[in-house]
Short mmCIF file of C-alpha atoms in Angstrom, two decimals:
data_model
loop_
_atom_site.label_atom_id
_atom_site.label_comp_id
_atom_site.label_asym_id
_atom_site.label_seq_id
_atom_site.Cartn_x
_atom_site.Cartn_y
_atom_site.Cartn_z
CA MET A 8 112.17 113.86 69.11
CA LEU A 9 113.04 111.70 72.11
CA GLY A 10 116.53 111.01 70.82
CA SER A 11 117.29 114.66 70.08
CA LEU A 12 115.88 115.82 73.42
CA THR A 13 118.17 113.30 75.11
CA LEU A 14 121.07 114.62 73.07
CA LEU A 15 120.30 118.21 74.16
CA LEU A 16 120.24 117.11 77.80
CA LEU A 17 123.46 115.12 77.37
CA CYS A 18 125.19 118.20 75.92
CA GLN A 19 123.92 120.29 78.82
CA LEU A 20 125.04 117.67 81.35
CA ALA A 21 128.49 117.45 79.76
CA GLY A 22 128.65 121.26 79.84
CA GLU A 23 127.67 121.40 83.51
CA LEU A 24 130.23 118.72 84.42
CA ALA A 25 133.00 120.40 82.43
CA ALA A 26 132.24 123.79 84.01
CA ARG A 27 132.42 122.30 87.50
CA LEU A 28 135.41 120.03 87.00
CA LEU A 29 137.49 122.68 85.24
CA HIS A 30 136.20 125.57 87.42
CA LEU A 31 135.16 127.54 84.35
CA PRO A 32 133.18 130.72 85.01
CA VAL A 33 130.93 129.83 82.04
CA PRO A 34 127.51 128.25 82.66
CA GLY A 35 126.97 124.64 81.64
CA PRO A 36 124.24 125.24 79.01
CA VAL A 37 126.52 127.66 77.10
CA LEU A 38 129.29 125.04 77.03
CA GLY A 39 126.62 122.53 75.99
CA MET A 40 125.68 124.79 73.10
CA LEU A 41 129.30 124.97 71.97
CA LEU A 42 129.55 121.19 72.27
CA LEU A 43 126.45 120.57 70.15
CA PHE A 44 127.71 123.15 67.65
CA ALA A 45 131.04 121.32 67.38
CA GLY A 46 129.14 118.05 66.93
CA LEU A 47 127.04 119.51 64.10
CA LEU A 48 130.20 120.82 62.42
CA LEU A 49 131.81 117.37 62.60
CA ARG A 50 128.67 115.67 61.29
CA GLY A 51 128.28 118.29 58.57
CA GLY A 52 124.52 118.79 58.93
CA VAL A 53 121.54 118.97 61.29
CA PRO A 54 119.50 115.72 61.50
CA VAL A 55 115.78 116.32 60.82
CA PRO A 56 114.57 115.25 64.31
CA MET A 57 117.09 117.64 65.94
CA GLN A 58 115.97 120.44 63.64
CA GLU A 59 112.37 119.83 64.75
CA THR A 60 113.08 119.50 68.47
CA ALA A 61 115.27 122.61 68.52
CA GLY A 62 112.68 124.49 66.48
CA GLY A 63 109.92 123.46 68.90
CA LEU A 64 111.89 124.54 71.96
CA LEU A 65 113.00 127.82 70.43
CA ARG A 66 109.60 128.75 69.03
CA HIS A 67 108.39 129.23 72.59
CA LEU A 68 111.65 130.41 74.07
CA SER A 69 110.06 133.43 75.72
CA LEU A 70 107.63 131.19 77.69
CA LEU A 71 110.63 129.77 79.53
CA PHE A 72 111.38 133.17 81.08
CA VAL A 73 107.96 133.56 82.67
CA PRO A 74 108.62 131.69 85.96
CA ALA A 75 111.75 133.75 86.70
CA GLY A 76 109.90 136.91 85.71
CA VAL A 77 107.17 136.32 88.27
CA GLY A 78 109.99 136.61 90.84
CA VAL A 79 109.49 140.37 90.45
CA MET A 80 106.90 139.87 93.24
CA THR A 81 109.54 139.06 95.81
CA HIS A 82 111.44 142.30 95.18
CA ALA A 83 108.49 144.68 95.27
CA ALA A 84 109.86 146.66 98.25
CA ARG A 85 113.28 147.35 96.71
CA LEU A 86 111.82 148.07 93.29
CA GLU A 87 109.50 150.62 94.86
CA ALA A 88 112.20 152.28 96.98
CA GLU A 89 114.64 152.57 94.07
CA ALA A 90 112.13 152.85 91.26
CA LEU A 91 113.70 155.88 89.54
CA PRO A 92 117.31 154.64 89.18
CA ILE A 93 116.10 151.14 88.28
CA VAL A 94 113.65 152.22 85.59
CA ILE A 95 116.05 154.74 84.04
CA ALA A 96 118.96 152.30 84.09
CA LEU A 97 116.96 149.42 82.60
CA PHE A 98 115.46 151.47 79.79
CA GLY A 99 118.56 153.54 79.10
CA SER A 100 121.12 150.77 79.10
CA THR A 101 119.00 148.24 77.21
CA LEU A 102 118.12 150.55 74.34
CA PHE A 103 121.63 152.03 74.30
CA GLY A 104 123.07 148.49 74.21
CA VAL A 105 120.84 147.39 71.32
CA ALA A 106 121.65 150.55 69.36
CA VAL A 107 125.42 150.50 69.93
CA THR A 108 125.78 146.80 69.10
CA ALA A 109 123.64 146.92 65.97
CA ARG A 110 125.08 150.23 64.72
CA ILE A 111 128.71 149.09 65.04
CA MET A 112 127.93 145.69 63.59
CA ALA A 113 126.10 147.24 60.64
CA ALA A 114 128.93 149.69 59.95
CA LEU A 115 131.55 146.93 60.01
CA LEU A 116 129.44 144.59 57.89
CA GLN A 117 128.96 147.28 55.28
CA ARG A 118 132.69 147.53 55.00
CA THR A 119 133.27 143.76 54.70
CA ASP A 120 130.50 142.96 52.24
CA ALA A 121 129.46 146.06 50.38
CA GLY A 122 128.15 143.86 47.59
CA LEU A 123 125.38 142.12 49.57
CA ARG A 124 121.82 143.31 49.09
CA GLU A 125 120.29 144.86 52.22
CA PRO A 126 116.70 144.07 53.29
CA THR A 127 114.38 147.06 53.60
CA ILE A 128 112.69 148.36 56.73
CA GLY A 129 109.20 146.95 57.31
CA GLY A 130 106.87 147.08 60.31
CA ASP A 131 107.86 143.89 62.08
CA GLU A 132 111.59 143.58 62.46
CA PRO A 133 113.07 142.48 65.79
CA MET B 17 81.45 121.35 101.16
CA SER B 18 83.85 123.90 102.56
CA ALA B 19 85.92 121.03 103.94
CA ASP B 20 86.09 119.63 100.41
CA LEU B 21 87.09 123.01 99.04
CA HIS B 22 89.73 123.30 101.70
CA GLN B 23 91.11 119.88 100.80
CA ILE B 24 91.18 120.80 97.13
CA TRP B 25 93.02 124.01 98.00
CA VAL B 26 95.55 122.08 100.07
CA TYR B 27 96.08 119.67 97.20
CA LEU B 28 96.46 122.42 94.61
CA SER B 29 98.88 124.49 96.63
CA ALA B 30 101.02 121.46 97.47
CA SER B 31 101.23 119.91 93.99
CA PRO B 32 103.30 121.36 91.15
CA LEU B 33 100.36 120.92 88.78
CA ALA B 34 98.72 124.26 89.55
CA GLY B 35 101.83 126.41 89.13
CA LEU B 36 102.76 124.65 85.89
CA THR B 37 99.27 124.86 84.40
CA LEU B 38 98.84 128.49 85.41
CA THR B 39 102.14 129.41 83.76
CA LEU B 40 101.12 127.82 80.45
CA LEU B 41 97.64 129.35 80.63
CA ALA B 42 98.93 132.84 81.40
CA TYR B 43 101.44 132.65 78.56
CA GLN B 44 98.76 131.53 76.11
CA VAL B 45 96.53 134.39 77.19
CA GLY B 46 99.53 136.65 76.52
CA LEU B 47 100.10 135.12 73.08
CA TRP B 48 96.40 135.33 72.26
CA LEU B 49 96.23 139.02 73.16
CA PHE B 50 99.45 139.67 71.24
CA GLU B 51 98.05 137.99 68.09
CA ARG B 52 94.53 139.37 68.51
CA LEU B 53 95.49 143.00 68.96
CA GLY B 54 97.72 143.15 65.91
CA ARG B 55 101.10 141.88 67.23
CA ARG B 56 102.00 145.19 68.88
CA PRO B 57 105.40 144.88 70.60
CA LEU B 58 103.93 146.59 73.67
CA LEU B 59 101.73 143.53 74.26
CA ASN B 60 104.74 141.34 74.95
CA PRO B 61 103.43 137.85 75.87
CA VAL B 62 106.02 137.48 78.66
CA LEU B 63 105.00 140.82 80.16
CA ILE B 64 101.30 139.92 80.05
CA ALA B 65 101.92 136.46 81.54
CA VAL B 66 104.08 137.85 84.37
CA ILE B 67 101.51 140.52 85.28
CA LEU B 68 98.65 137.98 85.21
CA LEU B 69 100.53 135.44 87.33
CA ALA B 70 101.71 138.02 89.87
CA ALA B 71 98.12 139.29 90.16
CA VAL B 72 96.69 135.78 90.63
CA LEU B 73 99.35 134.82 93.20
CA THR B 74 98.90 138.06 95.14
CA ALA B 75 95.10 137.75 95.11
CA SER B 76 95.17 134.12 96.26
CA GLY B 77 97.93 134.67 98.82
CA VAL B 78 100.21 131.97 97.33
CA ASP B 79 103.89 132.80 97.76
CA TYR B 80 106.45 132.75 94.96
CA ARG B 81 108.31 129.69 96.32
CA THR B 82 105.15 127.56 96.18
CA TYR B 83 104.39 128.76 92.67
CA PHE B 84 107.93 128.12 91.52
CA ASP B 85 107.79 124.49 92.73
CA GLY B 86 105.45 123.90 89.81
CA ALA B 87 106.79 126.46 87.36
CA GLN B 88 110.34 125.14 87.70
CA PHE B 89 109.55 122.50 85.07
CA VAL B 90 109.16 125.29 82.53
CA HIS B 91 112.15 127.16 83.97
CA PHE B 92 114.27 124.01 83.64
CA LEU B 93 113.81 123.94 79.86
CA LEU B 94 115.94 127.12 79.60
CA GLY B 95 118.99 124.82 79.79
CA PRO B 96 118.17 122.52 76.86
CA ALA B 97 116.81 125.53 74.91
CA THR B 98 120.16 127.30 75.32
CA VAL B 99 121.90 124.18 73.99
CA ALA B 100 119.41 124.06 71.10
CA LEU B 101 120.58 127.52 69.96
CA ALA B 102 123.48 125.63 68.37
CA VAL B 103 121.07 124.59 65.60
CA PRO B 104 120.16 128.05 64.16
CA LEU B 105 123.79 128.99 64.73
CA TYR B 106 124.96 126.06 62.63
CA ASN B 107 122.39 126.82 59.93
CA GLN B 108 123.84 130.34 59.62
CA PHE B 109 127.46 129.34 60.08
CA GLN B 110 128.56 130.54 56.63
CA GLU B 111 127.18 134.01 57.36
CA VAL B 112 128.70 134.00 60.84
CA ARG B 113 132.16 133.07 59.62
CA ARG B 114 132.10 135.79 56.99
CA SER B 115 131.33 138.43 59.59
CA ALA B 116 133.60 137.21 62.39
CA VAL B 117 135.57 140.45 62.85
CA ALA B 118 132.43 142.59 62.92
CA LEU B 119 130.91 140.18 65.45
CA VAL B 120 133.79 140.36 67.89
CA VAL B 121 134.12 144.16 67.77
CA ALA B 122 130.35 144.74 68.05
CA LEU B 123 130.16 142.19 70.87
CA LEU B 124 132.81 143.86 73.00
CA ALA B 125 131.46 147.35 72.37
CA GLY B 126 127.84 146.35 72.94
CA SER B 127 128.54 144.26 76.01
CA ALA B 128 130.53 147.09 77.63
CA ALA B 129 127.98 149.72 76.57
CA SER B 130 125.09 147.79 78.18
CA ALA B 131 126.83 146.93 81.44
CA LEU B 132 128.62 150.25 81.99
CA SER B 133 125.63 152.44 81.11
CA ALA B 134 123.40 150.36 83.41
CA VAL B 135 125.82 150.69 86.33
CA ALA B 136 126.42 154.40 85.66
CA LEU B 137 122.71 155.22 85.46
CA VAL B 138 121.79 153.42 88.70
CA TRP B 139 124.69 155.15 90.43
CA ALA B 140 123.87 158.58 89.00
CA PHE B 141 120.25 158.38 90.12
CA GLY B 142 121.11 157.30 93.64
CA GLY B 143 120.62 153.54 93.63
CA SER B 144 122.14 151.37 96.36
CA LYS B 145 125.31 149.34 95.88
CA ALA B 146 123.38 146.05 95.94
CA THR B 147 121.18 147.32 93.10
CA ILE B 148 124.19 148.56 91.11
CA LEU B 149 125.95 145.19 91.38
CA SER B 150 122.76 143.26 90.59
CA MET B 151 122.26 145.46 87.52
CA ALA B 152 125.70 144.93 85.95
CA PRO B 153 125.17 141.47 84.36
CA LYS B 154 121.53 142.01 83.36
CA SER B 155 122.04 141.83 79.61
CA VAL B 156 122.90 138.14 79.56
CA THR B 157 120.74 135.07 79.93
CA SER B 158 119.48 134.49 83.46
CA PRO B 159 121.56 131.44 84.51
CA ILE B 160 124.77 133.29 83.59
CA ALA B 161 123.62 136.64 84.95
CA MET B 162 122.65 135.11 88.29
CA GLY B 163 126.00 133.35 88.60
CA VAL B 164 127.95 136.53 87.82
CA SER B 165 125.76 138.57 90.18
CA GLU B 166 126.57 136.18 93.01
CA GLN B 167 130.29 136.36 92.20
CA ILE B 168 130.43 140.14 92.38
CA GLY B 169 128.19 140.48 95.43
CA GLY B 170 124.82 141.35 93.91
CA LEU B 171 121.48 139.67 94.65
CA PRO B 172 120.98 136.84 92.12
CA SER B 173 117.18 136.84 92.33
CA LEU B 174 117.08 140.62 91.83
CA THR B 175 119.38 140.19 88.85
CA ALA B 176 116.95 137.62 87.41
CA VAL B 177 114.20 140.22 87.59
CA PHE B 178 116.39 142.85 85.86
CA VAL B 179 117.28 140.28 83.19
CA ILE B 180 113.63 139.61 82.38
CA ILE B 181 112.68 143.31 82.34
CA THR B 182 115.67 144.04 80.07
CA GLY B 183 114.41 141.38 77.67
CA ILE B 184 110.88 142.75 77.72
CA ILE B 185 112.10 146.32 77.10
CA ALA B 186 114.19 145.21 74.11
CA GLY B 187 111.38 142.99 72.82
CA THR B 188 109.00 145.91 73.08
CA PHE B 189 111.08 148.90 71.96
CA GLY B 190 113.98 147.19 70.14
CA THR B 191 112.36 147.52 66.70
CA TRP B 192 111.79 151.21 67.29
CA VAL B 193 115.40 151.84 68.37
CA LEU B 194 116.83 149.81 65.49
CA ASN B 195 114.75 151.83 63.03
CA LEU B 196 115.79 155.04 64.80
CA VAL B 197 119.51 154.33 64.34
CA ARG B 198 118.73 153.16 60.77
CA VAL B 199 120.08 149.63 60.96
CA THR B 200 118.48 147.53 58.20
CA ASP B 201 120.84 144.55 58.08
CA TRP B 202 119.13 141.49 59.64
CA ARG B 203 122.45 140.21 60.99
CA ALA B 204 123.15 143.48 62.82
CA ARG B 205 119.56 143.82 64.07
CA GLY B 206 119.53 140.28 65.42
CA PHE B 207 122.98 140.53 66.94
CA GLY B 208 122.07 143.76 68.76
CA MET B 209 118.98 142.14 70.26
CA GLY B 210 120.90 139.05 71.35
CA VAL B 211 123.86 140.89 72.89
CA ALA B 212 121.78 143.47 74.76
CA ALA B 213 118.73 141.37 75.59
CA HIS B 214 119.64 137.64 75.69
CA GLY B 215 116.88 135.04 75.17
CA ILE B 216 113.86 137.32 75.11
CA GLY B 217 115.54 139.51 72.49
CA THR B 218 116.45 136.31 70.64
CA ALA B 219 112.89 135.02 70.88
CA ARG B 220 111.68 138.29 69.39
CA ALA B 221 114.27 138.12 66.61
CA LEU B 222 113.39 134.47 65.85
CA GLN B 223 109.72 135.45 65.49
CA VAL B 224 110.63 137.77 62.67
CA ASN B 225 113.55 136.47 60.65
CA GLU B 226 115.68 133.31 60.71
CA VAL B 227 118.92 135.19 59.98
CA ALA B 228 118.18 137.75 62.72
CA GLY B 229 117.30 134.86 65.05
CA ALA B 230 120.55 133.02 64.42
CA PHE B 231 122.64 136.15 64.99
CA ALA B 232 120.63 136.96 68.10
CA GLY B 233 121.26 133.47 69.47
CA LEU B 234 124.94 133.91 68.70
CA GLY B 235 124.99 137.35 70.34
CA MET B 236 123.31 135.95 73.43
CA GLY B 237 125.79 133.08 73.67
CA LEU B 238 128.86 135.24 73.02
CA ASN B 239 127.81 137.95 75.45
CA GLY B 240 127.10 135.23 78.00
CA LEU B 241 130.68 134.05 77.60
CA ALA B 242 132.14 137.58 77.53
CA THR B 243 130.20 138.71 80.60
CA ALA B 244 130.96 135.57 82.57
CA LEU B 245 134.67 135.98 81.82
CA LEU B 246 135.14 139.77 81.88
CA LEU B 247 132.70 141.22 84.42
CA PRO B 248 134.09 139.53 87.57
CA THR B 249 137.61 140.57 86.49
CA LEU B 250 136.48 144.13 85.82
CA TYR B 251 134.74 144.24 89.19
CA ARG B 252 137.91 143.19 90.99
CA LEU B 253 139.86 145.90 89.16
CA ILE B 254 137.37 148.62 90.08
CA TRP B 255 136.27 147.69 93.59
CA GLY B 256 139.34 145.64 94.51
#
């Protein structure tokens, strides 16, 4: 747990340093993710402690967005003044984006692996 | 007595303990309601927590900065959590490699569809330029979106708000839309959530299915990269 948390932070730190030193427009944590991914590929497997630490962090991933979300308070005036365009754009573009991405992906996947069994629709998919 | 209370208030508002504890409490109330009332997507735990916290802060007159001094410890974990997405990605690597072409095409189409439709809709309904620019990168995870927003002249903190709301909308109505367009493949469902709605979409996908979660994490990472690389370039082409 401690070792794998340290490893996650090291990957992030390396990512942040690389992004700054090489003036990459990509955020450090994303580079860190690629770095850890490369490491896992080289090692050929995920160590159990890393599996558990990553699982623990990701199980409550949505909690981590709460502090930034509360920042909605500081923009109350603008949100009120431009409520209509903001609400329409957020709803429209988000649902359009989900639909377009998934639809295209599904169509292309069907072509590449027609043989794979498809799961059925239930009540609790993402 | 009231002097004691005052001292306690001074202590609480100066130490990070209150903001941190409140954040965890509010989120658990959100989770509890979500579980208790039958896991309806509308009762998104993030949405409930944000509303509760904003109400408490407004009622007690504590400003956001003070709150964030404590809550930043939670916020900080976004970094290591993003790195940790490498693990589900690795676990699904065989699947990912098989569908590489589909991934790239769907990524570019979905990324462009989200950003362009967002910008077009704000513009069409009379939003200001600052709002339009802050809206453009809202589909990607907040650290990336805020960086891009700053680069193209938006307001990073406003972008952060749009990012969160985008995630909540997808977490709430994503299932409905995916059923509407009749996508049943877990890989496609997850990828759509990740590309269009970053970490909150990914969190929602992870709740439901490991394959969907891995593809969502991948979609979030790839769209983060694509947006960070393409959006500033696109902006320079359009606005010069």
